Coordinates of C-alpha atoms in Angstrom, one line a residue:
M1394 CA -32.6 -2.2 115.3
A1395 CA -34.5 -2.8 112.0
R1396 CA -37.2 -5.4 112.2
S1397 CA -37.8 -8.0 109.4
Y1398 CA -40.8 -7.4 107.3
G1399 CA -41.8 -11.0 107.1
M1400 CA -41.0 -14.5 106.0
F1401 CA -41.6 -15.5 102.3
R1402 CA -42.1 -19.2 101.7
A1403 CA -41.6 -20.6 98.2
K1404 CA -42.6 -24.2 97.3
C1405 CA -40.8 -26.1 94.6
G1406 CA -42.7 -25.8 91.3
H1407 CA -41.9 -29.3 90.2
E1408 CA -45.1 -31.4 90.2
G1409 CA -45.4 -33.6 93.3
C1410 CA -42.3 -32.1 95.1
N1411 CA -42.9 -30.8 98.6
E1412 CA -39.6 -29.1 99.2
F1413 CA -39.7 -25.4 100.1
A1414 CA -37.4 -22.5 100.9
R1415 CA -37.9 -19.7 103.3
Y1416 CA -36.5 -16.2 102.7
E1417 CA -36.6 -13.4 105.2
A1418 CA -37.7 -10.1 103.7
D1419 CA -36.4 -6.9 105.1
T1420 CA -39.1 -4.6 103.6
R1421 CA -42.4 -4.9 101.8
K1422 CA -40.6 -4.2 98.5
H1423 CA -38.2 -7.0 99.2
Y1424 CA -41.1 -9.3 100.0
L1425 CA -42.8 -8.4 96.7
D1426 CA -39.5 -8.9 94.8
L1427 CA -39.2 -12.4 96.3
S1428 CA -42.8 -13.1 95.4
L1429 CA -42.3 -12.1 91.8
R1430 CA -39.0 -14.0 91.5
Y1431 CA -40.0 -17.2 93.3
G1432 CA -43.8 -17.3 93.7
N1433 CA -46.4 -19.2 91.7
G1434 CA -44.1 -22.3 91.2
K1435 CA -41.1 -20.4 89.8
W1436 CA -38.7 -21.6 92.5
R1437 CA -37.1 -25.1 92.1
C1438 CA -35.3 -27.1 94.8
V1439 CA -31.8 -28.4 94.2
R1440 CA -33.1 -31.8 93.2
H1441 CA -35.1 -30.2 90.3
S1442 CA -32.9 -27.2 89.4
Q1443 CA -29.5 -29.1 89.3
P1444 CA -30.4 -32.8 89.0
D1445 CA -27.0 -33.7 87.6
E1446 CA -25.4 -32.6 90.8
V1447 CA -27.6 -34.8 93.1
L1448 CA -26.3 -38.2 94.1
S1449 CA -28.9 -40.9 93.8
S1450 CA -29.2 -44.7 93.3
T1451 CA -28.7 -44.1 89.5
N1452 CA -26.1 -41.3 89.8
T1453 CA -23.7 -42.7 92.4
Q1454 CA -20.6 -40.7 91.6
I1455 CA -19.9 -37.1 90.8
V1456 CA -16.5 -35.7 89.9
N1457 CA -15.8 -32.0 89.9
E1458 CA -12.6 -30.4 88.7
L1459 CA -11.3 -27.0 89.5
R1460 CA -8.0 -25.4 88.2
V1461 CA -5.7 -22.8 89.6
I1462 CA -6.3 -19.6 87.6
V1463 CA -4.1 -16.6 88.1
D1464 CA -6.1 -13.3 87.9
D1465 CA -4.6 -9.9 88.6
G1466 CA -1.5 -11.6 90.2
H1467 CA -3.5 -13.7 92.6
S1468 CA -4.3 -17.5 92.5
F1469 CA -7.9 -18.7 92.6
W1470 CA -9.7 -22.1 92.1
G1471 CA -12.3 -22.1 89.3
K1472 CA -13.7 -24.0 86.3
E1473 CA -13.4 -21.3 83.5
R1474 CA -12.9 -18.2 85.6
A1475 CA -11.5 -17.3 89.0
S1476 CA -13.8 -18.1 91.8
S1477 CA -12.2 -18.5 95.2
G1478 CA -8.7 -18.8 96.6
F1479 CA -9.7 -21.4 99.2
K1480 CA -11.7 -24.5 98.7
H1481 CA -12.7 -27.0 101.4
G1482 CA -14.9 -30.0 102.1
P1483 CA -15.1 -33.1 104.2
G1484 CA -11.5 -34.1 104.9
F1485 CA -9.7 -31.5 102.7
K1486 CA -8.6 -27.8 102.5
A1487 CA -6.8 -26.3 99.5
F1488 CA -5.3 -22.8 99.1
A1489 CA -4.9 -22.0 95.4
E1490 CA -1.8 -19.9 96.2
D1491 CA 0.1 -23.1 97.3
F1492 CA 0.0 -24.5 93.7
P1493 CA 1.2 -23.4 90.3
E1494 CA -1.3 -22.2 87.6
G1495 CA -3.1 -25.0 85.9
T1496 CA -3.0 -27.4 88.9
V1497 CA -6.2 -29.4 89.0
L1498 CA -8.2 -30.1 92.2
R1499 CA -10.4 -33.1 91.5
I1500 CA -13.2 -33.7 94.0
T1501 CA -15.1 -37.0 93.9
A1502 CA -18.3 -37.8 95.8
E1503 CA -19.4 -41.4 95.6
I1504 CA -22.2 -43.4 97.1
V1505 CA -21.2 -46.9 98.3
P1506 CA -24.3 -48.9 98.8
A1507 CA -24.7 -50.8 102.0
P1508 CA -24.4 -54.6 101.7
S1509 CA -27.7 -56.3 101.4
R1510 CA -29.1 -58.2 104.4
N1511 CA -28.7 -61.5 102.5
A1512 CA -25.0 -60.9 101.9
L1513 CA -24.5 -60.1 105.6
D1514 CA -26.2 -63.3 106.6
K1515 CA -24.0 -65.4 104.2
E1516 CA -20.9 -63.8 105.6
R1517 CA -21.9 -64.8 109.1
G1518 CA -22.8 -68.4 108.0
E1519 CA -26.5 -68.0 108.8

């Protein structure tokens, strides 16, 4: 059985960020390729590579829409081009083949802030 060459660790290049990723290299060449691609601060964590997709106190709702696209006689979910025939997430599963072309799958993620401690005390009459 082939043994792994080593673990490459890439730190997010955004100033002050401590996130990191680990990649397992199969060969020395693979390790060097990872180093060239992600080393010296080139790698960015999700928070810094796709900030519009990260929920936060100022970005509390994200809506994503996919459409059924027929490609080569098969149905797929996708934004502009066919991607996958099956999508799933917490509480839902959707097969593209079950819907006509053009059907929209709208997925919403929303942060609902916890009630403040003062509001809870008022509810209890404290």
